[in-house]
Short mmCIF file of C-alpha atoms in Angstrom, two decimals:
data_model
loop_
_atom_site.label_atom_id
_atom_site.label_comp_id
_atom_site.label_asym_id
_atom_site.label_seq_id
_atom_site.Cartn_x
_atom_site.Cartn_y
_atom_site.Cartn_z
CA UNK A 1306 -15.28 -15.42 -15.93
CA UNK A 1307 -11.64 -16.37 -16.43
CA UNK A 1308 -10.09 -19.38 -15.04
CA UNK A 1309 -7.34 -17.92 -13.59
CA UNK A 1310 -8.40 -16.82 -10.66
CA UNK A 1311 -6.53 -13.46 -10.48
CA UNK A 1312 -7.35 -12.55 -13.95
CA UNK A 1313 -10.88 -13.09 -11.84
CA UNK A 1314 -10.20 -11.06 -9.22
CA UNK A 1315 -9.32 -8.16 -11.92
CA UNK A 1316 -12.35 -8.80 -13.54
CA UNK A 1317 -13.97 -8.51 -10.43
CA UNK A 1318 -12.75 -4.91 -10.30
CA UNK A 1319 -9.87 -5.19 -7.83
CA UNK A 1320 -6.24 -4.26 -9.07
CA UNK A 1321 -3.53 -6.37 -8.40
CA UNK A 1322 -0.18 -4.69 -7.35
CA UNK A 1323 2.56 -6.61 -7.18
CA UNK A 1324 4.22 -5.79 -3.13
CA UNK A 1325 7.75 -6.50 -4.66
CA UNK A 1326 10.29 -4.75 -6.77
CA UNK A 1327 13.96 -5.66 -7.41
CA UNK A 1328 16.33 -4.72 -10.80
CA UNK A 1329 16.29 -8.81 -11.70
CA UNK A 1330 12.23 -8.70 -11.79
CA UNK A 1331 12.94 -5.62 -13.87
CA UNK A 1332 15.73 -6.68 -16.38
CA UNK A 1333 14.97 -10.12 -17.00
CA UNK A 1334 11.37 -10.15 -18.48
CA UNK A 1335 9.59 -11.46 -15.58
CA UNK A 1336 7.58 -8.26 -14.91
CA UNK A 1337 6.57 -8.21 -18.11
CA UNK A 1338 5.30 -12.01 -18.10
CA UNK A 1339 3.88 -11.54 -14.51
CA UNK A 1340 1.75 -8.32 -16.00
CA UNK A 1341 0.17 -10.69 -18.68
CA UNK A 1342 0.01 -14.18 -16.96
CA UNK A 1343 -1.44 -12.53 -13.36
CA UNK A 1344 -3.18 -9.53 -14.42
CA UNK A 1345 -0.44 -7.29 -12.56
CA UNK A 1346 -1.40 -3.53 -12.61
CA UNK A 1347 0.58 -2.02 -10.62
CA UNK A 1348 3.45 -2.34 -8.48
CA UNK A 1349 4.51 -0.65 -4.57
CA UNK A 1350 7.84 -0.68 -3.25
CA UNK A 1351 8.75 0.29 0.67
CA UNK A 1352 12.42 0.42 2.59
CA UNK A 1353 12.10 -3.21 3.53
CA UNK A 1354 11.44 -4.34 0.23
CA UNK A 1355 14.89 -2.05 -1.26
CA UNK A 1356 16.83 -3.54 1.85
CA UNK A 1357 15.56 -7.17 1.05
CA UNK A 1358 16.76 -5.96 -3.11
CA UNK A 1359 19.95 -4.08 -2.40
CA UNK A 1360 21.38 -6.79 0.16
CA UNK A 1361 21.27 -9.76 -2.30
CA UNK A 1362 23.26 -10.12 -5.16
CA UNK A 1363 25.37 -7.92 -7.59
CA UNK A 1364 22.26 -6.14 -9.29
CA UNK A 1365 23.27 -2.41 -8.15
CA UNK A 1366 27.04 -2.37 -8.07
CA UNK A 1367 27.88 -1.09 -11.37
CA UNK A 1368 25.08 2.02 -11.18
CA UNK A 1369 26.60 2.47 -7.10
CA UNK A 1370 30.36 2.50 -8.27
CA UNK A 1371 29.67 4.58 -11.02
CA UNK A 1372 27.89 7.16 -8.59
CA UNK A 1373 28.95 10.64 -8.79
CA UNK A 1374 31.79 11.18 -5.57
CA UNK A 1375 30.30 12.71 -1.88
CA UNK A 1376 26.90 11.35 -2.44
CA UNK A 1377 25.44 10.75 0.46
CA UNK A 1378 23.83 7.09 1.79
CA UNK A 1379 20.87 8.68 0.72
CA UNK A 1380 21.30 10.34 -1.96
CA UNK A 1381 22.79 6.95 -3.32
CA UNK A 1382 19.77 5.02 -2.60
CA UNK A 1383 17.55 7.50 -3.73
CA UNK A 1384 19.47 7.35 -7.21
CA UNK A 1385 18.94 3.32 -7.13
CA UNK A 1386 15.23 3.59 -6.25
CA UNK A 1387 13.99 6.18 -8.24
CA UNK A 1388 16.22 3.98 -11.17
CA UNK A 1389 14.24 0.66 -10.22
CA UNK A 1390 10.61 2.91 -10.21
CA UNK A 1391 11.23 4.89 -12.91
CA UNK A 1392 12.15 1.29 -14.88
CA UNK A 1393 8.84 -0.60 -13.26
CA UNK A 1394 6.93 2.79 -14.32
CA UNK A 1395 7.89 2.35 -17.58
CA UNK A 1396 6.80 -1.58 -17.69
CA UNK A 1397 3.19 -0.36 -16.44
CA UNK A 1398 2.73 2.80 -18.91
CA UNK A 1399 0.81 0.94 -21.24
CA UNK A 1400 -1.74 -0.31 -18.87
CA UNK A 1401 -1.47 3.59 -17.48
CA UNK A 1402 -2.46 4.72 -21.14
CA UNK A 1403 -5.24 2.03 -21.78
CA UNK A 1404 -7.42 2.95 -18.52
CA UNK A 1405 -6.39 6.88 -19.49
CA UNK A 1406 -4.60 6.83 -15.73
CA UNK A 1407 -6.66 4.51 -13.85
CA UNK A 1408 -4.39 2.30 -12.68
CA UNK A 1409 -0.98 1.21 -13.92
CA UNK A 1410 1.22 3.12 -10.85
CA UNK A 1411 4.24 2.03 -8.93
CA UNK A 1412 4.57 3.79 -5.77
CA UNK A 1413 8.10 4.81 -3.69
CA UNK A 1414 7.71 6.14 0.01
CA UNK A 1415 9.29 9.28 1.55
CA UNK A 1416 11.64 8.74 4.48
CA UNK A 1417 10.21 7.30 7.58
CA UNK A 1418 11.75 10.42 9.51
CA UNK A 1419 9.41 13.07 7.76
CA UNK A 1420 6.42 11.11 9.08
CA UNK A 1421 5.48 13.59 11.20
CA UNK A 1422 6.47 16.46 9.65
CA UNK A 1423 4.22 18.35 7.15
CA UNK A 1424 6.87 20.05 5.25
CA UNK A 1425 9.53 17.88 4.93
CA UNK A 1426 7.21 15.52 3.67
CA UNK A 1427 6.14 17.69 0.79
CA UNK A 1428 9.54 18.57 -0.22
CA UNK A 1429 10.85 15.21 -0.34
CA UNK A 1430 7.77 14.07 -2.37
CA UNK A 1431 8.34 16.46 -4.78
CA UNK A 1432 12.39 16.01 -4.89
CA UNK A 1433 10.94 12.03 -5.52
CA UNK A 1434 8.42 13.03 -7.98
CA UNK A 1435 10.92 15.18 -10.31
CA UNK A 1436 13.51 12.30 -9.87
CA UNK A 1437 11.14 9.94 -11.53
CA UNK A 1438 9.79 11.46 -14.15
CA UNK A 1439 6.55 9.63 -14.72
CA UNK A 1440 3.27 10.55 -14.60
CA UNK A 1441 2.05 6.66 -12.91
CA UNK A 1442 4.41 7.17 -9.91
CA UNK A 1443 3.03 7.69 -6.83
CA UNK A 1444 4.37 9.01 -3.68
CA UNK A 1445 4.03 7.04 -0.24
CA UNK A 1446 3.11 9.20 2.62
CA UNK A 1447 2.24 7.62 5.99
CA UNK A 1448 -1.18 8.05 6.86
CA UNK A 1449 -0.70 10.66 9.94
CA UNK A 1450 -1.74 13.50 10.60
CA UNK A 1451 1.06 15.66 9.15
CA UNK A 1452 0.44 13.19 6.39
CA UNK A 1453 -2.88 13.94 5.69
CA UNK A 1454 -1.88 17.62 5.14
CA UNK A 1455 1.09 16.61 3.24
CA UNK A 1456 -1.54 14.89 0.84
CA UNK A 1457 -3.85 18.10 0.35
CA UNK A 1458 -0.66 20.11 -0.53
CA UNK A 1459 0.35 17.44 -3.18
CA UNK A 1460 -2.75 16.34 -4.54
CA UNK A 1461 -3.22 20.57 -4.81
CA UNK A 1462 0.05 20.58 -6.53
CA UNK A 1463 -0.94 17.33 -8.90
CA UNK A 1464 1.50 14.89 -7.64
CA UNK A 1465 -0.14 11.26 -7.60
CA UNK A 1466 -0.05 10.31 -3.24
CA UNK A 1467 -0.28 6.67 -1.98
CA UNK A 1468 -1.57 7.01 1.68
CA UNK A 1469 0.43 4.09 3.57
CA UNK A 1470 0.07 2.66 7.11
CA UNK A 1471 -3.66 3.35 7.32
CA UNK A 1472 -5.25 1.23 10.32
CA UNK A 1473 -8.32 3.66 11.59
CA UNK A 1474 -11.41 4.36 10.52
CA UNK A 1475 -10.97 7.88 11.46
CA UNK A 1476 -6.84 8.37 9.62
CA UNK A 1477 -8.99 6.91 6.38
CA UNK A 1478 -11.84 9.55 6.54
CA UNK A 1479 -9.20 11.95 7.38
CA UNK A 1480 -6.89 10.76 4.51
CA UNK A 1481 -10.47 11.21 2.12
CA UNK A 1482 -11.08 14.61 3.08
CA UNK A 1483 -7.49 15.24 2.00
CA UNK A 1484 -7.70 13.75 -0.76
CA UNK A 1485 -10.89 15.63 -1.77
CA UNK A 1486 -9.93 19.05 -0.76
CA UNK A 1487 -6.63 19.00 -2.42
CA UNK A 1488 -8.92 18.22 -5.59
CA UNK A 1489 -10.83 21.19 -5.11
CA UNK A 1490 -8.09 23.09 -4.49
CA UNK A 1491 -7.02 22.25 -7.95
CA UNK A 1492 -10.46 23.27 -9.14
CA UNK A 1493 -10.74 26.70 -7.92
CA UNK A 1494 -7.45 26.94 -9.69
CA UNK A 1495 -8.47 26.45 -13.04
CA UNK A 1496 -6.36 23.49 -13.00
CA UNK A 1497 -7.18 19.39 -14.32
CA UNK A 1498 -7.81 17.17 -12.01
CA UNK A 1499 -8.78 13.92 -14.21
CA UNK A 1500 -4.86 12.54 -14.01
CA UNK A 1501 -4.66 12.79 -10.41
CA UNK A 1502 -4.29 9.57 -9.25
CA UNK A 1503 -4.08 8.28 -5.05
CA UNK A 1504 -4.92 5.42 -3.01
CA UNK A 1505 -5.03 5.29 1.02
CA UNK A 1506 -3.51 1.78 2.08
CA UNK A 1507 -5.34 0.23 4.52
CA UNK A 1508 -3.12 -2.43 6.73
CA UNK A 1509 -5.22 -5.39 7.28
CA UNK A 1510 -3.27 -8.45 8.40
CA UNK A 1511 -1.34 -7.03 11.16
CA UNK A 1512 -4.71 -5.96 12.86
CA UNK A 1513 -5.53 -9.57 13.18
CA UNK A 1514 -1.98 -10.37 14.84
CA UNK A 1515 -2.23 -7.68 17.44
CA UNK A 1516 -5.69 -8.37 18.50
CA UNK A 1517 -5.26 -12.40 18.42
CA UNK A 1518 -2.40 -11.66 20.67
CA UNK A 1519 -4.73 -10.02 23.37
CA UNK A 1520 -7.45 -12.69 22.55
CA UNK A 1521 -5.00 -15.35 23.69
CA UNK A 1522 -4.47 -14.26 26.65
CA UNK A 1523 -7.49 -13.54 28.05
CA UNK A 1524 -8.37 -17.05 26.55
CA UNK A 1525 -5.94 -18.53 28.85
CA UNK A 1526 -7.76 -17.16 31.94
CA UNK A 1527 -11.14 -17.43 30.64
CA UNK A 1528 -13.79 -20.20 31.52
CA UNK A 1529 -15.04 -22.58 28.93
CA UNK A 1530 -18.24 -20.44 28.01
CA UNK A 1531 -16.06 -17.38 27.85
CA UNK A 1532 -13.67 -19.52 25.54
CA UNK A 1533 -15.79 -20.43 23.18
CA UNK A 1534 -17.07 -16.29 22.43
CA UNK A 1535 -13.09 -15.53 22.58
CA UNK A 1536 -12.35 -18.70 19.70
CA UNK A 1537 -14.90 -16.93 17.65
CA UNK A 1538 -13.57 -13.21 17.29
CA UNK A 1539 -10.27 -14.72 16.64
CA UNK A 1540 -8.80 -13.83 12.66
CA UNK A 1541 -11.92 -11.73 12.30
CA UNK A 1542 -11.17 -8.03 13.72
CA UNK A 1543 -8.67 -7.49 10.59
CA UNK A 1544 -11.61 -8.10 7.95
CA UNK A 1545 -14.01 -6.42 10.07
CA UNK A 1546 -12.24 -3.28 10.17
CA UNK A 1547 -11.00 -3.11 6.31
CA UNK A 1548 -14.44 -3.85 5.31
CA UNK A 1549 -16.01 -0.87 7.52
CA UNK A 1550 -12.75 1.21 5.96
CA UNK A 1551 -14.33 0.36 2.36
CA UNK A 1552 -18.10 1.18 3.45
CA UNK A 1553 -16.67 4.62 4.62
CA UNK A 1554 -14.87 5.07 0.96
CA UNK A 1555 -18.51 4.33 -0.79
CA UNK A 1556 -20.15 6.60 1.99
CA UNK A 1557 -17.72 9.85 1.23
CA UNK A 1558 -17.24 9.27 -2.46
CA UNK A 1559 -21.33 10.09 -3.63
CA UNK A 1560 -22.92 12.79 -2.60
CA UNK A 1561 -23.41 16.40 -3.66
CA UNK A 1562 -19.45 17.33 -2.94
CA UNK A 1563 -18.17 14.20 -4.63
CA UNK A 1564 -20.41 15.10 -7.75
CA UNK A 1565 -19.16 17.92 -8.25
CA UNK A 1566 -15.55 17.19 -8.56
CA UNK A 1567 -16.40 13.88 -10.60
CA UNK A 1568 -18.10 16.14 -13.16
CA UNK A 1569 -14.61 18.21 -13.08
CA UNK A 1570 -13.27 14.54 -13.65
CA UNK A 1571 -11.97 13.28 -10.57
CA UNK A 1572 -11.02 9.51 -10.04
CA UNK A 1573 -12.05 8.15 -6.31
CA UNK A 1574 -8.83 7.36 -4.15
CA UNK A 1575 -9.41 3.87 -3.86
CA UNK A 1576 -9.13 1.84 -0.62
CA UNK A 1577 -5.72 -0.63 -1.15
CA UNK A 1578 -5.64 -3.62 0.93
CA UNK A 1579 -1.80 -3.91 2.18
CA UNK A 1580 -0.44 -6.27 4.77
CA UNK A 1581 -2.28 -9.10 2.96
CA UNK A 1582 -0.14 -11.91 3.32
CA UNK A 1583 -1.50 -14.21 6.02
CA UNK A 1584 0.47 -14.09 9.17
CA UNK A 1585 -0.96 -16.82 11.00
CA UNK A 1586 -0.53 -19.82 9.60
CA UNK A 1587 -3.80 -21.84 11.16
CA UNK A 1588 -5.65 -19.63 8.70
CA UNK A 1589 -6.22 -19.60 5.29
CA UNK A 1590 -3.39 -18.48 3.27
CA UNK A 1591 -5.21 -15.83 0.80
CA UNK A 1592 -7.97 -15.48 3.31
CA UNK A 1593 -7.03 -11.25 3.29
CA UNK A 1594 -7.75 -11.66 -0.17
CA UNK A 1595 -10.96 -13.64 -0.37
CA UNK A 1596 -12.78 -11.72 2.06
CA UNK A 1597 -12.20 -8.29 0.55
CA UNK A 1598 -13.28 -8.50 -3.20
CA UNK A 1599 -14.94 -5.77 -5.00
CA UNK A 1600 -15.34 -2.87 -7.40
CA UNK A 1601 -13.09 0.03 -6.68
CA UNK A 1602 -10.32 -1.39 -4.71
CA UNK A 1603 -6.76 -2.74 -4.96
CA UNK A 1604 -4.56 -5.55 -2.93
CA UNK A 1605 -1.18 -5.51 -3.28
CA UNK A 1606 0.48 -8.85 -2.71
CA UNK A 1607 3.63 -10.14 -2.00
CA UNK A 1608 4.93 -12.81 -4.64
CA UNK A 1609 4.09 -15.68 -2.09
CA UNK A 1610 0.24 -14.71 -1.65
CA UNK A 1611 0.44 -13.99 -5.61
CA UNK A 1612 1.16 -17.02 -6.61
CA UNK A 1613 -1.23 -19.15 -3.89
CA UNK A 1614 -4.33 -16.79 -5.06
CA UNK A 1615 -3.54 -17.99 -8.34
CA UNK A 1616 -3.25 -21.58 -7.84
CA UNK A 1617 -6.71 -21.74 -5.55
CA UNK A 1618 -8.03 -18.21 -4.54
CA UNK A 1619 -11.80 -18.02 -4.75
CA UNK A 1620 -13.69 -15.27 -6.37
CA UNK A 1621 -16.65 -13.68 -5.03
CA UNK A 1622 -17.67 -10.59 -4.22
CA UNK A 1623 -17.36 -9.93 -0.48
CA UNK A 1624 -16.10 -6.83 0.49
CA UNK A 1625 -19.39 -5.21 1.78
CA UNK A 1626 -20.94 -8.15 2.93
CA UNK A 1627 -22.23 -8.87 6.10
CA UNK A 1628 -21.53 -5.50 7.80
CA UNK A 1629 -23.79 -5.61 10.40
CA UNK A 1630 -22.20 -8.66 11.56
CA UNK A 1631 -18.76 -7.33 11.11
CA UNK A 1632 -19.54 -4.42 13.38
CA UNK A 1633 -21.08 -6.30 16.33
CA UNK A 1634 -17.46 -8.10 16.43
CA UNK A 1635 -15.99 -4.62 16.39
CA UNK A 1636 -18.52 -3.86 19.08
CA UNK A 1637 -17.99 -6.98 21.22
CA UNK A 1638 -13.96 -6.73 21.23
CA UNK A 1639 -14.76 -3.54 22.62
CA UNK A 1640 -16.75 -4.27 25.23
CA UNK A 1641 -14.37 -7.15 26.20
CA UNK A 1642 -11.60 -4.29 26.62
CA UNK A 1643 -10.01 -4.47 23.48
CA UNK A 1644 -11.16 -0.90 21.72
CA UNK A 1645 -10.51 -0.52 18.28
CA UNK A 1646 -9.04 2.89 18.51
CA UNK A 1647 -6.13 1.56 20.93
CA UNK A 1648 -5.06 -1.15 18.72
CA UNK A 1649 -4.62 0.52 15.62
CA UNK A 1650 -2.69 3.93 17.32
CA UNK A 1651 0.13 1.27 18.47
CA UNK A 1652 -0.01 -0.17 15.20
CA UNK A 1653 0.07 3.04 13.35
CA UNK A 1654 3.47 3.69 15.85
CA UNK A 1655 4.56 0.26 15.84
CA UNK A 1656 4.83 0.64 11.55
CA UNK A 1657 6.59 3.92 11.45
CA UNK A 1658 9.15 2.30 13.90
CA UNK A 1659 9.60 -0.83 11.74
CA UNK A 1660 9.72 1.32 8.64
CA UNK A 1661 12.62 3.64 9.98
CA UNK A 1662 14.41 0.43 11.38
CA UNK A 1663 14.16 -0.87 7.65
CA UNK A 1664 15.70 2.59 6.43
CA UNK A 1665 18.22 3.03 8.56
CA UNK A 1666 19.16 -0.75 8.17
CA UNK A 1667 19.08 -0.08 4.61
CA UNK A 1668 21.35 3.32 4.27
CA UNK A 1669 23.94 1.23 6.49
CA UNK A 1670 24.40 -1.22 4.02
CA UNK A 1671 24.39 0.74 1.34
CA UNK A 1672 26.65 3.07 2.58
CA UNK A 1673 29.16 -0.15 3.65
CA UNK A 1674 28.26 -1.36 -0.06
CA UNK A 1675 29.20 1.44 -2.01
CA UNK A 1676 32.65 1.99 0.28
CA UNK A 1677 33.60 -1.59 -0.34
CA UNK A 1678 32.94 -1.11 -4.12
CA UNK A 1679 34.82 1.83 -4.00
CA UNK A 1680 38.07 0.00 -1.94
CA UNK A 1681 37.83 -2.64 -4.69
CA UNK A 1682 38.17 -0.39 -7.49
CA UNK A 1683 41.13 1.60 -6.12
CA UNK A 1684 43.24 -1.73 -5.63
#
């Protein structure tokens, strides 16, 4: 096994996406240095991440005052992202081309507002996936309900779909039986299916910050016996319920339906571990990482969890360990009030809202960006 412990973790047969993407990381060599040195294979972008890009430095100005007159704010961004992926697409298409489309994707997300809306979400995937241009792009499409359909109708049409803001059990089956039937929808039409790629993005960190919230404060009113039980679920409900998530993926991908399309050569949509970066900092700092290891999965990281797996992350495998343990703290939460189901439907709302915040913080200062670069070249 390698010394480096991400080259490891690939090893142990989870990708590593980079949760980062900016023109610098693109233009400089970095990427390319960061896909050798860390075992990078893959790379997912999100509004926040373009706000965080587009609001710092002088990186986009010349390709946003050269933009074609009455572009919209979006239209403008959409011409800088789909630059920036097309660009990071291009650094991964040789690892696309050595695992014959395995891996090797970087994924751009459809506007917050079409999250619940079947058909808008469709048409802007596809207006993203002809803007592109690259067979390893994939399309991020929040794990709802209209998203779920919106996933059949592209995986049916062969566009590569990265599920995000997954936080139930029952969005991921729902998200898998998407996946599958769009598959066999390509099947009964006579049409490939081995280079359709997706993943369903399971949020893990932000369950733990939720549910430690409610922990704490029925900690504060609880007596000492009751304190000691409440101590003990604490930073362990996020694990719990990724690693139940990843037992459902081996469940639904065997079997006589799953055979069939593998032998049509269908890839599994593997379970990605987002939200990995450790928000508390009494615990471990790649702990999201360590404790969800193994064969057929991804975690994308942001640099900062990147580059602390890589100076001590430990390697074993320990994604579908211990489940019977991990569902009795499942089980006890809930019958200390705190059901599962409840916690990830606000979280599932609570995301959309921070992701349209990010957007429409984003398209403001773009749009103030480009009119100031425009006022500066008509002086």
């Amino acid at each position: 096994m390698s010394a480096n412990p991400l080259h490891a973790l690939h090893e142990a047969g989870q990708s590593i996406w980079l949760d980062y993407i900016d023109r610098t990381l693109l233009h400089s060599g970095e990427l390319e240095r960061r896909i050798a040195d860390e075992a990078l294979t893959g790379m997912t972008s999100n509004p926040t991440i373009f706000e965080k890009a587009l609001a710092e430095g002088t990186a986009y100005d010349a390709q946003l005052a050269a933009a074609p007159a009455g572009l919209s704010a979006q239209e403008r961004f959409e011409l800088v992202a789909t630059t920036d992926v097309r660009d990071a697409c291009d650094r991964f298409r040789a690892v696309y081309e050595r695992t014959q489309g395995g891996d090797g994707y970087v994924s751009i997300e459809v506007s917050p507002a079409s999250a619940h809306d079947e058909g808008a979400t469709v048409r802007e995937a596809e207006r993203l996936w002809a803007m592109v241009g690259r067979p390893n792009v994939m399309i991020k499409v929040p794990g709802t309900a209209a998203g779920a359909r919106a996933t059949r109708a592209l995986i049916a049409r062969g566009i590569n779909v990265n599920v995000t803001l997954l936080f139930a059990i029952e969005a991921h089956g729902a998200v898998i039986e998407a996946y599958q039937a769009g598959l066999e929808d390509r099947v009964r039409a006579g049409l490939p299916v081995d280079r359709v790629a997706s993943v369903a993005s399971f949020f893990v960190s932000r369950v733990d910050t939720e549910i430690d919230k409610r922990l704490s404060a029925m900690r504060a009113a609880a007596a000492p016996t009751a304190a000691a039980r409440i101590d003990a679920l604490m930073g362990r409900a996020a694990v719990a319920n990724a690693k139940l998530a990843y037992a459902l993926f081996r469940e639904r991908f065997s079997g006589a339906r799953w055979s069939a399309l593998a032998a049509a050569g269908a890839r599994v949509q593997r379970p990605l571990w987002a939200s990995t970066s450790t928000k508390n900092p009494a615990y471990r700092d790649v702990v999201y990482v360590e404790e969800l290891i193994g064969p057929d999965t991804v975690n994308t990281m942001p640099p900062a969890t990147l580059t602390a797996f890589r100076d001590h992350g430990v390697v074993r495998r320990t994604v579908d360990r211990d489940l019977a343990a991990e569902r009795a703290r499942l089980a006890e939460l809930e019958a200390m009030g705190i059901p599962m189901r409840g916690v990830t439907d606000q979280l599932l709302a609570e995301g959309l809202a921070s992701f349209a915040k990010s957007f429409d913080t984003l398209i403001a200062r773009l749009d103030a960006k480009s009119r100031a670069l425009a006022g500066a070249a008509a002086r």
